[in-house]
PDB file of N, CA, C and O in Angstrom:
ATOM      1  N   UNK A 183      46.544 -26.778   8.261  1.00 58.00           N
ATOM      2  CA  UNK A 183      46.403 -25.348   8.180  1.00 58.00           C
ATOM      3  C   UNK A 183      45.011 -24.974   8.686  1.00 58.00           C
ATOM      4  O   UNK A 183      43.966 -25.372   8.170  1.00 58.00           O
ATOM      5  N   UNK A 184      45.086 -24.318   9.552  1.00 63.00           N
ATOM      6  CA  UNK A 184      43.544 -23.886  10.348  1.00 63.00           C
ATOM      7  C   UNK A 184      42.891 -22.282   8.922  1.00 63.00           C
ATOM      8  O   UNK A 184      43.296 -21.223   8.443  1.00 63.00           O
ATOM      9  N   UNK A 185      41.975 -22.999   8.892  1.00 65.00           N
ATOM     10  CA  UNK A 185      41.145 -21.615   8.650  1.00 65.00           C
ATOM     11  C   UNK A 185      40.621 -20.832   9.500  1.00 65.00           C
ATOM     12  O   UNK A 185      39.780 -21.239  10.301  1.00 65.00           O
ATOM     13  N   UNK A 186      41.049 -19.543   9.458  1.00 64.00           N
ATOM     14  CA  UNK A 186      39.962 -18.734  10.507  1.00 64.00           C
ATOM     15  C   UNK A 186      38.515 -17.988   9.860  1.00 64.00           C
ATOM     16  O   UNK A 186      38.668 -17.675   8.680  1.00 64.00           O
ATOM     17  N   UNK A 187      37.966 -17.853  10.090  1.00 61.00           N
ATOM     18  CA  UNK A 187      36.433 -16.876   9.036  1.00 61.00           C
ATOM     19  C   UNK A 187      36.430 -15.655   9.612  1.00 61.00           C
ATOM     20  O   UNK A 187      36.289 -15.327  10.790  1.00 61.00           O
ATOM     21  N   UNK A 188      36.572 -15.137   8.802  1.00 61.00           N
ATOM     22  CA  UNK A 188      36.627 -13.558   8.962  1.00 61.00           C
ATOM     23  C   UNK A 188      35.473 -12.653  10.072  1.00 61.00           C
ATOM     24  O   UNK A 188      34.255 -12.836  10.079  1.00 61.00           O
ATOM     25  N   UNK A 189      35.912 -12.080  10.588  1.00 60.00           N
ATOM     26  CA  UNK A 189      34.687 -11.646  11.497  1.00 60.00           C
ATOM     27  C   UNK A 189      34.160 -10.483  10.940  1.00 60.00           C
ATOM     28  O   UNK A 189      34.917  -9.523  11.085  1.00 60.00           O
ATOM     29  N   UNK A 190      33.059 -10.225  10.318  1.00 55.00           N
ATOM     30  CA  UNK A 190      32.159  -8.892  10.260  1.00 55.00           C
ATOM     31  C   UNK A 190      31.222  -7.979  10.784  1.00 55.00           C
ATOM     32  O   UNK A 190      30.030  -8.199  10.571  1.00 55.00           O
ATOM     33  N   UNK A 191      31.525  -7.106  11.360  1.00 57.00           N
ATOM     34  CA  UNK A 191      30.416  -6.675  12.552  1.00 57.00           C
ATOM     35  C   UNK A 191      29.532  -5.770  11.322  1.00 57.00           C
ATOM     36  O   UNK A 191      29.964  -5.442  10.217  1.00 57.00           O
ATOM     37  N   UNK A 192      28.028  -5.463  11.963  1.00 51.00           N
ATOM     38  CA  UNK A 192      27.533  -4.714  11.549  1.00 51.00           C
ATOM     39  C   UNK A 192      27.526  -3.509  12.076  1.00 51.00           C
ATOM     40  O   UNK A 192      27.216  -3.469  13.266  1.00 51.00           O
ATOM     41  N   UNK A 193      27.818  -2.334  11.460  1.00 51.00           N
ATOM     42  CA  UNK A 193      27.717  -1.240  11.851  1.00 51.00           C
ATOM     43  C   UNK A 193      26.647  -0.689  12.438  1.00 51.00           C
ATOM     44  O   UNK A 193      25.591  -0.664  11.807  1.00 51.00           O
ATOM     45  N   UNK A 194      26.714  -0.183  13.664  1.00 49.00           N
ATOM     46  CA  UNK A 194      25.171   0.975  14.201  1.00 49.00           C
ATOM     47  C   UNK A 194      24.486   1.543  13.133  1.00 49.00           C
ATOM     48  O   UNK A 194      23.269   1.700  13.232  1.00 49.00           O
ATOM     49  N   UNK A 195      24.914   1.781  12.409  1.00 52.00           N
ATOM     50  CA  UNK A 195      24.197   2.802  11.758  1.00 52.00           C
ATOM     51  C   UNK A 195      22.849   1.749  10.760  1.00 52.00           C
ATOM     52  O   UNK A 195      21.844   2.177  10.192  1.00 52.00           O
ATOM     53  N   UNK A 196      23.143   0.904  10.823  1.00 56.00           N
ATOM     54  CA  UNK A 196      22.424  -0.011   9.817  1.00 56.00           C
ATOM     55  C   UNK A 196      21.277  -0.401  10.262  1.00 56.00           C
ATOM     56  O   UNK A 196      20.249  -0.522   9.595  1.00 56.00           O
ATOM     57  N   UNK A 197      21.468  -0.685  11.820  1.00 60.00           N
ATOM     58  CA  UNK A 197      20.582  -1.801  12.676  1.00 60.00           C
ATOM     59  C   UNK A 197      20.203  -0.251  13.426  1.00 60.00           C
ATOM     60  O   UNK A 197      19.074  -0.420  13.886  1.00 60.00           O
ATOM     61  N   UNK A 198      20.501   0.692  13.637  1.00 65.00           N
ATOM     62  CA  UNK A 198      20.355   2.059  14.363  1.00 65.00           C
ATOM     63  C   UNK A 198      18.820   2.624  14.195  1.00 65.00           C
ATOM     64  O   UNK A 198      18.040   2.108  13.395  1.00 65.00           O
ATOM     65  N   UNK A 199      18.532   3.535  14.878  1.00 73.00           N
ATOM     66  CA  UNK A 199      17.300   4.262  14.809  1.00 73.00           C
ATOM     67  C   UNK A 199      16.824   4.184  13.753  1.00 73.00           C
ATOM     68  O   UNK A 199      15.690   3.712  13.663  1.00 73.00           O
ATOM     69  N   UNK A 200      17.602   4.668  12.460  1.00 82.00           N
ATOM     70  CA  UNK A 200      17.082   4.847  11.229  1.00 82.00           C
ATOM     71  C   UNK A 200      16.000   3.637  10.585  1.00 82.00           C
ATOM     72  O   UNK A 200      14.905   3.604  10.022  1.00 82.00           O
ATOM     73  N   UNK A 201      17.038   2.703  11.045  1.00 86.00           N
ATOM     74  CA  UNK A 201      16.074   1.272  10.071  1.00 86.00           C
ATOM     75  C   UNK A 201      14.978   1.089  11.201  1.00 86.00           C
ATOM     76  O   UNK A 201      14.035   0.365  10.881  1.00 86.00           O
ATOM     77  N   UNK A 202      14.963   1.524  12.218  1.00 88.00           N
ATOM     78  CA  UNK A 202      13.918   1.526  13.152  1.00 88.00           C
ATOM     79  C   UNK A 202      12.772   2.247  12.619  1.00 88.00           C
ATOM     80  O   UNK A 202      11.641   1.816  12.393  1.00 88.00           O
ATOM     81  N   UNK A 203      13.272   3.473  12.448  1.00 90.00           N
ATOM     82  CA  UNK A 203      12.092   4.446  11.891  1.00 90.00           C
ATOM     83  C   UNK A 203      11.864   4.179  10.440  1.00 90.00           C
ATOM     84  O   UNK A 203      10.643   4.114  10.299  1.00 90.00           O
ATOM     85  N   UNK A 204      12.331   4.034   9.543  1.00 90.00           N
ATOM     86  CA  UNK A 204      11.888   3.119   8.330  1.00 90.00           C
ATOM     87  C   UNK A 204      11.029   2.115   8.058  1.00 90.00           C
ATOM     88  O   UNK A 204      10.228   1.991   7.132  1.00 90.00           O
ATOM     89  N   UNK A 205      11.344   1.256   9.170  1.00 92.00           N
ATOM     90  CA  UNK A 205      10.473  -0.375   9.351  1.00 92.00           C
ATOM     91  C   UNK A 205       9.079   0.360   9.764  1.00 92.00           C
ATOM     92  O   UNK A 205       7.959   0.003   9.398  1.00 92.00           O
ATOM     93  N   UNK A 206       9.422   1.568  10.687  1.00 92.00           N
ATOM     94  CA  UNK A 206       7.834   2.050  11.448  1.00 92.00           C
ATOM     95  C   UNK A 206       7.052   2.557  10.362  1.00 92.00           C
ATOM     96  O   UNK A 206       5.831   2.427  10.266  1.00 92.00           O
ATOM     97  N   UNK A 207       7.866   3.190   9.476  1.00 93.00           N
ATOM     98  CA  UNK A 207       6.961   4.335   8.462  1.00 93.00           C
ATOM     99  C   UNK A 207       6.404   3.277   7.647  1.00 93.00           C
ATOM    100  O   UNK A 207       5.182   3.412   7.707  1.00 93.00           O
ATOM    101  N   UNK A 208       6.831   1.871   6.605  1.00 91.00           N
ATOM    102  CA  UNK A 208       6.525   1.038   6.120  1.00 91.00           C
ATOM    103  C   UNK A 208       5.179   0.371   6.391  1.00 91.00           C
ATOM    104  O   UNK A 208       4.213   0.033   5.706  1.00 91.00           O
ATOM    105  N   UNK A 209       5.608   0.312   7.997  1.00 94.00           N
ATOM    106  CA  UNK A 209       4.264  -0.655   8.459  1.00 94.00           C
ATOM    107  C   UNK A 209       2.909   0.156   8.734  1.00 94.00           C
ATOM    108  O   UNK A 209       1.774  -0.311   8.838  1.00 94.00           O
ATOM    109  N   UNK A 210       3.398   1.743   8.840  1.00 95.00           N
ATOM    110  CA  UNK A 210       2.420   2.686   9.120  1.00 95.00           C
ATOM    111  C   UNK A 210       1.730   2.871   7.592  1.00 95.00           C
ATOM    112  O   UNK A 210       0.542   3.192   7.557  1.00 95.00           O
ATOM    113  N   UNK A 211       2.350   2.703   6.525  1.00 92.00           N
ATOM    114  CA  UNK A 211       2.016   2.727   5.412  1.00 92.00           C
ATOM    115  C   UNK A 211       1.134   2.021   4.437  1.00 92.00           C
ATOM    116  O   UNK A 211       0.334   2.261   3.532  1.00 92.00           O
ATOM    117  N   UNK A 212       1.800   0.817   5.216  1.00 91.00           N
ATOM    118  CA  UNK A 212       1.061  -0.500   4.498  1.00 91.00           C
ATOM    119  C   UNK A 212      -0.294  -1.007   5.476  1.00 91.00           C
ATOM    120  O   UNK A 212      -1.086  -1.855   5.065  1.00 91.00           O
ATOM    121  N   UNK A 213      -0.408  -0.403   6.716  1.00 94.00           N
ATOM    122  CA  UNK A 213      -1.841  -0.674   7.122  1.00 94.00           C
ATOM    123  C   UNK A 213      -2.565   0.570   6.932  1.00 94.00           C
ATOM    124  O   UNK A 213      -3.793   0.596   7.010  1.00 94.00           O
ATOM    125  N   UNK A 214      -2.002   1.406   6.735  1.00 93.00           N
ATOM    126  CA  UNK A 214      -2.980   2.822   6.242  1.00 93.00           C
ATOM    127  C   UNK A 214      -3.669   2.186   4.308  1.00 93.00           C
ATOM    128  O   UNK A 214      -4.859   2.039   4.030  1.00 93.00           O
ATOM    129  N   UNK A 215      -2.778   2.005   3.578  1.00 87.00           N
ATOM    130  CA  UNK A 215      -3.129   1.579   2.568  1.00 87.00           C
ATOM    131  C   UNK A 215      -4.286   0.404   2.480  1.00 87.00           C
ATOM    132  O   UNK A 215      -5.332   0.224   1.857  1.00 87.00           O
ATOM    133  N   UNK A 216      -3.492  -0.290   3.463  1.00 90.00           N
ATOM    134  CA  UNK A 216      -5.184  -1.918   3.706  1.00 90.00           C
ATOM    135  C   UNK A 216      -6.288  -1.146   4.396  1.00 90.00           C
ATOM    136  O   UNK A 216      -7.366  -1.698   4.176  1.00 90.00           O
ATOM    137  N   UNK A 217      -6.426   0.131   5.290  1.00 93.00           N
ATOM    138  CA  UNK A 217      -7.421  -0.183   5.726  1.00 93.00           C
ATOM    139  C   UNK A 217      -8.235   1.192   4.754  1.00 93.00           C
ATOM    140  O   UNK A 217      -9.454   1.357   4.771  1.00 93.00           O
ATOM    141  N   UNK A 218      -7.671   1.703   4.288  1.00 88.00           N
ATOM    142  CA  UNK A 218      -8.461   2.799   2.702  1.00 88.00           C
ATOM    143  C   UNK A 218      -9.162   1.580   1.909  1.00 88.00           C
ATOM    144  O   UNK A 218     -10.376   1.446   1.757  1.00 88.00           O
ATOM    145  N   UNK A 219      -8.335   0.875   1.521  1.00 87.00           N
ATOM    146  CA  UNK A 219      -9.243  -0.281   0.566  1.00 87.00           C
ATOM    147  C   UNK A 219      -9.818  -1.095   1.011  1.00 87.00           C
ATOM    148  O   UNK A 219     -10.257  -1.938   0.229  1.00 87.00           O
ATOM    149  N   UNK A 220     -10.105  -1.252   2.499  1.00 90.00           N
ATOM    150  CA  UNK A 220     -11.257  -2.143   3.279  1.00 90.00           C
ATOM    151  C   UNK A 220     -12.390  -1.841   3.049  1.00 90.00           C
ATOM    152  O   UNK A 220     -13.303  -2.494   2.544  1.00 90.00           O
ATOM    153  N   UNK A 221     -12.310  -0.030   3.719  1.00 92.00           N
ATOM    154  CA  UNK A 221     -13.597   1.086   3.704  1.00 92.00           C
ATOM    155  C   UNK A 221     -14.231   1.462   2.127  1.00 92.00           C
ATOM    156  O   UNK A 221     -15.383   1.687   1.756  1.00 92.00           O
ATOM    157  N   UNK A 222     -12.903   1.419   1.385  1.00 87.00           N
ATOM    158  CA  UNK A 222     -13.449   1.588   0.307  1.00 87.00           C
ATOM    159  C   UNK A 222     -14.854   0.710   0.101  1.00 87.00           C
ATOM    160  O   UNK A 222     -15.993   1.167   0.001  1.00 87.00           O
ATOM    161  N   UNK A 223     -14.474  -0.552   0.071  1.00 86.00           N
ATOM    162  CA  UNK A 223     -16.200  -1.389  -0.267  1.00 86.00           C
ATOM    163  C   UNK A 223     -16.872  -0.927   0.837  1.00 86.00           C
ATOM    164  O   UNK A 223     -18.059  -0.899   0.512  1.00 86.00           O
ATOM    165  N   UNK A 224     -16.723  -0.478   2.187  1.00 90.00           N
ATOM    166  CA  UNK A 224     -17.920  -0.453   2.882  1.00 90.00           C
ATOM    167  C   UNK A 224     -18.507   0.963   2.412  1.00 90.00           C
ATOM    168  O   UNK A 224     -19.689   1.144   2.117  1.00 90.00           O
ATOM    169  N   UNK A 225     -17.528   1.913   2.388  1.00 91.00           N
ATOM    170  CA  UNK A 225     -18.520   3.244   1.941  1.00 91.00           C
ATOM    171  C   UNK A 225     -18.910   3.049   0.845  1.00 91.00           C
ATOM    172  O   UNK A 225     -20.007   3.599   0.945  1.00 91.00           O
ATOM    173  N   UNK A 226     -18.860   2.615  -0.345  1.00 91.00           N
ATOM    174  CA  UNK A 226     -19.916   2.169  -1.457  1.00 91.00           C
ATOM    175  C   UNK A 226     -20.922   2.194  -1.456  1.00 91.00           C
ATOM    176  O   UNK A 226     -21.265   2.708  -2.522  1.00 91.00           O
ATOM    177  N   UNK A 227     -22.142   1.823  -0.608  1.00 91.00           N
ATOM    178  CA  UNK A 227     -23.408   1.459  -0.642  1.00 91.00           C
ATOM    179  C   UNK A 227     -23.750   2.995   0.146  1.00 91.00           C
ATOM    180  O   UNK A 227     -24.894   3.444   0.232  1.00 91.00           O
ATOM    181  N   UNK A 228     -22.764   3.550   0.585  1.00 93.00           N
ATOM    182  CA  UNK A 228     -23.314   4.995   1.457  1.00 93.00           C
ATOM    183  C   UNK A 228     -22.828   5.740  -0.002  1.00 93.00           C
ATOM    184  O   UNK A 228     -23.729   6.283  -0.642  1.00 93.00           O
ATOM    185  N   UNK A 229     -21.929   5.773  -0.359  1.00 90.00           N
ATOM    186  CA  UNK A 229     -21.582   6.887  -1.791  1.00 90.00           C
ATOM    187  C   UNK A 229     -22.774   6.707  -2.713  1.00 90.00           C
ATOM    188  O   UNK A 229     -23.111   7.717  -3.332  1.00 90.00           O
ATOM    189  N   UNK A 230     -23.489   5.561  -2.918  1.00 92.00           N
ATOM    190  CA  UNK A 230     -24.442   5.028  -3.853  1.00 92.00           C
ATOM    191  C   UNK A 230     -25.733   5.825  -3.399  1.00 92.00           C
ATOM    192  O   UNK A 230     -26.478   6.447  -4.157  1.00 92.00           O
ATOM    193  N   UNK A 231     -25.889   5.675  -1.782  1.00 92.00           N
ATOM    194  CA  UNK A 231     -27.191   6.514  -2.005  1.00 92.00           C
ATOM    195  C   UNK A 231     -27.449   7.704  -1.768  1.00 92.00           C
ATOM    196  O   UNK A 231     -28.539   8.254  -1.928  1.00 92.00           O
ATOM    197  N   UNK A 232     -26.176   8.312  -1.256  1.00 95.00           N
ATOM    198  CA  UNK A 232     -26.032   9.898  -0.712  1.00 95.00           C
ATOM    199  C   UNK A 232     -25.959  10.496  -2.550  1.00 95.00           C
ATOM    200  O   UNK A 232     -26.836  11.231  -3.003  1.00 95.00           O
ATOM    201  N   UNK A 233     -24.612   9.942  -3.495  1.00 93.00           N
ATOM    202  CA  UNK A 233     -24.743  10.888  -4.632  1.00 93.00           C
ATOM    203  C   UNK A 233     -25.833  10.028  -5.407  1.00 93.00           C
ATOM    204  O   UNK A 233     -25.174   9.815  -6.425  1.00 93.00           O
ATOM    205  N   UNK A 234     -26.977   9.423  -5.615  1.00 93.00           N
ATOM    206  CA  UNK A 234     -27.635   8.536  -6.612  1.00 93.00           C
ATOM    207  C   UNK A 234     -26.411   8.176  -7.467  1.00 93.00           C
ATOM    208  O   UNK A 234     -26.088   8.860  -8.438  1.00 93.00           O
ATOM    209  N   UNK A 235     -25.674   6.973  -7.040  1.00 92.00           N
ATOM    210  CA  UNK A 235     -24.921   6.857  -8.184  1.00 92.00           C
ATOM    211  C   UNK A 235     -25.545   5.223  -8.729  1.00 92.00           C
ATOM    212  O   UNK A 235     -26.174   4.504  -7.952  1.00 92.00           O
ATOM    213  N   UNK A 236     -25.286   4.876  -9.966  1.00 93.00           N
ATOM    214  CA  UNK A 236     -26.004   3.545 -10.409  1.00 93.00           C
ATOM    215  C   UNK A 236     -24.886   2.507  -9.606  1.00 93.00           C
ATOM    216  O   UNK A 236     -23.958   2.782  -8.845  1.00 93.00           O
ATOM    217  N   UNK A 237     -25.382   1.232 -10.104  1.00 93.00           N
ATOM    218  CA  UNK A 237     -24.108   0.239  -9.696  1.00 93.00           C
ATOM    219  C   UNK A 237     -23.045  -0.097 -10.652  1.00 93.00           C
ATOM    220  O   UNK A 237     -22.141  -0.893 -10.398  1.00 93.00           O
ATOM    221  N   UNK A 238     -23.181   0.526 -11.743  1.00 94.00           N
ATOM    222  CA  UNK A 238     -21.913   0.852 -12.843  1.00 94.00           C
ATOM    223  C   UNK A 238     -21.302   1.851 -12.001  1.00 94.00           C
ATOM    224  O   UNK A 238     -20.428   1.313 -11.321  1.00 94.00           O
ATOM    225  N   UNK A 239     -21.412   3.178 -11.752  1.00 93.00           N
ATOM    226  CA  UNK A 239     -20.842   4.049 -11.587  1.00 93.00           C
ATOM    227  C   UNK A 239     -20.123   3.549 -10.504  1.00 93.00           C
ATOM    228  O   UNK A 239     -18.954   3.915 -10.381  1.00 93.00           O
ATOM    229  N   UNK A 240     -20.914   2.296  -9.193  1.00 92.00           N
ATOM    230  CA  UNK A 240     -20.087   2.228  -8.359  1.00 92.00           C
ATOM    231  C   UNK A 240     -18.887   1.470  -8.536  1.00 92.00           C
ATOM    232  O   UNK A 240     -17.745   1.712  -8.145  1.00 92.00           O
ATOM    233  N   UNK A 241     -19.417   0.362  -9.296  1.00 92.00           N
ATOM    234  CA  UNK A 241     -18.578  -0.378  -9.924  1.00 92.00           C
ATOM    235  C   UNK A 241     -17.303  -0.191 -10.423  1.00 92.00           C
ATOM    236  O   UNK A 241     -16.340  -0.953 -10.344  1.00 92.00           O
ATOM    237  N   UNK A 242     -17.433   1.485 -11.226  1.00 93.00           N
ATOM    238  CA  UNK A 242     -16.150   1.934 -11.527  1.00 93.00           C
ATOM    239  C   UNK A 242     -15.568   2.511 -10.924  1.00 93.00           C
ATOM    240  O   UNK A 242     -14.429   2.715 -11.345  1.00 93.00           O
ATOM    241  N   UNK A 243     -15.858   2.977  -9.919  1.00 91.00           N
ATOM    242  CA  UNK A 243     -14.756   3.518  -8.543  1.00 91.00           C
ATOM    243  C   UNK A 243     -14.072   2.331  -8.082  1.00 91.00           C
ATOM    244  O   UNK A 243     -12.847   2.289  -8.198  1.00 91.00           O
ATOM    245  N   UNK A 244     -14.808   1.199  -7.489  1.00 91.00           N
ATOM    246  CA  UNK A 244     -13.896  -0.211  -7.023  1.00 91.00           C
ATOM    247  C   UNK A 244     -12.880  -0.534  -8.512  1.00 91.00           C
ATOM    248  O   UNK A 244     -11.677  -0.606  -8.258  1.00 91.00           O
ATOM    249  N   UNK A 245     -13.093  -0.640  -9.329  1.00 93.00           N
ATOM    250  CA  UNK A 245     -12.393  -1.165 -10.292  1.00 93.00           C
ATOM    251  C   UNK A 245     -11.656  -0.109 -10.689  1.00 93.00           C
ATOM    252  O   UNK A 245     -10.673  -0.481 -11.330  1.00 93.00           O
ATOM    253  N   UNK A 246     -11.753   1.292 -10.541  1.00 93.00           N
ATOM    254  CA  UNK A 246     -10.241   2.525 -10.390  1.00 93.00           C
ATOM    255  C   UNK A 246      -9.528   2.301  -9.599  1.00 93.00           C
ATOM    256  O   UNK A 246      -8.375   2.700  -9.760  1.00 93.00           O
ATOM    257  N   UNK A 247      -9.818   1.682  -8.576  1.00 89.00           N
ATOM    258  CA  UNK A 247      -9.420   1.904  -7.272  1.00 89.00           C
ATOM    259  C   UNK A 247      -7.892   0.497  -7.664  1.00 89.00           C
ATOM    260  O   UNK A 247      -6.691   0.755  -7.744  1.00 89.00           O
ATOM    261  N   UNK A 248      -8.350  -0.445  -7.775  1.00 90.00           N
ATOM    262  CA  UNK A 248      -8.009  -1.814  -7.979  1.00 90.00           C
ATOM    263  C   UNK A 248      -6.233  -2.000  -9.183  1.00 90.00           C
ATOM    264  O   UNK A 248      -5.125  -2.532  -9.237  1.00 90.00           O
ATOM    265  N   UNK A 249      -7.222  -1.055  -9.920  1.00 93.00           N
ATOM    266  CA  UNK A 249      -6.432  -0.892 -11.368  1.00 93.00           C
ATOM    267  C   UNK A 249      -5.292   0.050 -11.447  1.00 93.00           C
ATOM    268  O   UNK A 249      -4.589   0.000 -12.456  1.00 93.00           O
ATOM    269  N   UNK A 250      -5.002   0.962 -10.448  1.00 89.00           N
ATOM    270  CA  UNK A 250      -4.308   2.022  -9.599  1.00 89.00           C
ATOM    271  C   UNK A 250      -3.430   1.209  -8.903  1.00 89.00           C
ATOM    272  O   UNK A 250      -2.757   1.837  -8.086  1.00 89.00           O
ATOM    273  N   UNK A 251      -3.223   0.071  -8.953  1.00 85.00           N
ATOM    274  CA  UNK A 251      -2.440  -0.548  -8.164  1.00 85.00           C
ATOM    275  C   UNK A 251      -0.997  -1.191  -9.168  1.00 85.00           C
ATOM    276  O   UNK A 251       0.178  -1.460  -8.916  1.00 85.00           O
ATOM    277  N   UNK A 252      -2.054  -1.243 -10.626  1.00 89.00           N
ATOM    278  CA  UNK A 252      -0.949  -1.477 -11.387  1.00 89.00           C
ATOM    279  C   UNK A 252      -0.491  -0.319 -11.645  1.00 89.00           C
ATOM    280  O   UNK A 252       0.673  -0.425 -11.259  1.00 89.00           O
ATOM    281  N   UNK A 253      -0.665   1.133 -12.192  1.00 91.00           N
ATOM    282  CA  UNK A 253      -0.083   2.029 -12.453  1.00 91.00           C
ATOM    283  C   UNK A 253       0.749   2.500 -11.249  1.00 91.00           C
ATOM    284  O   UNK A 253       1.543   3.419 -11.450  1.00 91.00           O
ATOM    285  N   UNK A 254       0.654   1.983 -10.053  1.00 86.00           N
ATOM    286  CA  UNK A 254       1.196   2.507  -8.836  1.00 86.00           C
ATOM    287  C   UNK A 254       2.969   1.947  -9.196  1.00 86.00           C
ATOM    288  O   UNK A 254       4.052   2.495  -8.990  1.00 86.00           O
ATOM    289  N   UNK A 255       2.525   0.413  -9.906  1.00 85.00           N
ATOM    290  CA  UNK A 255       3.659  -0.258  -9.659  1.00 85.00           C
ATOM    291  C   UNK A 255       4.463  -0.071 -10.998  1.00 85.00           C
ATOM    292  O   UNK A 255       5.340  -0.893 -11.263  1.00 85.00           O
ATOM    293  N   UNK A 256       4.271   0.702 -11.631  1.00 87.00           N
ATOM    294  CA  UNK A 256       5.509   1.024 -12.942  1.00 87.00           C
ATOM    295  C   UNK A 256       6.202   1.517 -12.962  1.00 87.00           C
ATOM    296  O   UNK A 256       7.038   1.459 -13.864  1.00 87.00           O
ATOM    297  N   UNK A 257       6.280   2.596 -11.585  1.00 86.00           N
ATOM    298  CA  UNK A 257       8.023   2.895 -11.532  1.00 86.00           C
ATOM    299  C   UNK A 257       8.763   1.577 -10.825  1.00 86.00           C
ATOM    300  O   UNK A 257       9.914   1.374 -11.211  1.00 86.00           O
ATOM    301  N   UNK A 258       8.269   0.748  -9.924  1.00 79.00           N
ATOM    302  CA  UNK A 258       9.222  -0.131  -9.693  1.00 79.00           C
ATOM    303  C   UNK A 258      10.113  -0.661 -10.895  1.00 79.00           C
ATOM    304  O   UNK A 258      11.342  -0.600 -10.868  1.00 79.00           O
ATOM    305  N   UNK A 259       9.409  -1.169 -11.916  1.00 78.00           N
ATOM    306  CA  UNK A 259      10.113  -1.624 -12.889  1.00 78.00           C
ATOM    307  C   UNK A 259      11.466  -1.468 -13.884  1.00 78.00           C
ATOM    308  O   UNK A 259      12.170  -2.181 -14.598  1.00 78.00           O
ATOM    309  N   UNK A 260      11.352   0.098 -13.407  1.00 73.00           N
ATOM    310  CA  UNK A 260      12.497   0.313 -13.849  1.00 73.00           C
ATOM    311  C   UNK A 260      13.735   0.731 -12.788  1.00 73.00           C
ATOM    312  O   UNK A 260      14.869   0.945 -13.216  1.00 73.00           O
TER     313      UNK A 260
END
């Protein structure tokens, strides 16, 4: 008895513009996001001496910044 395997095509619509423009917005997203938190440490030492801020104060902007990443991620969870 021969088996045959079923053939499944994927639909256009899946592989179509859409997931095109999705994949684009993602990647536009996720290097906009890396390069905010690159600059973040470099403008530091310019935020520090333009507002007199101490190195606590700067300290706690990098470590808001950081810690925002977990509150970012609590709607995933559910």
């Amino acid at each position: 008895m021969a088996m045959v395997a079923p053939t499944a095509r994927i639909s256009e619509s899946a592989s179509g513009p859409k997931a095109g423009r999705a994949l684009a917005l993602l990647a536009s997203l996720f290097f906009m996001w890396g390069f905010i938190t690159v600059i973040n440490g470099t403008l530091l030492p310019h935020l520090r001496s333009v507002f007199a801020l101490s190195y606590t104060q700067t300290t706690l902007i990098e470590s808001v910044w950081f810690i925002a990443y977990f509150f970012a991620s609590i709607p995933s969870r559910w």
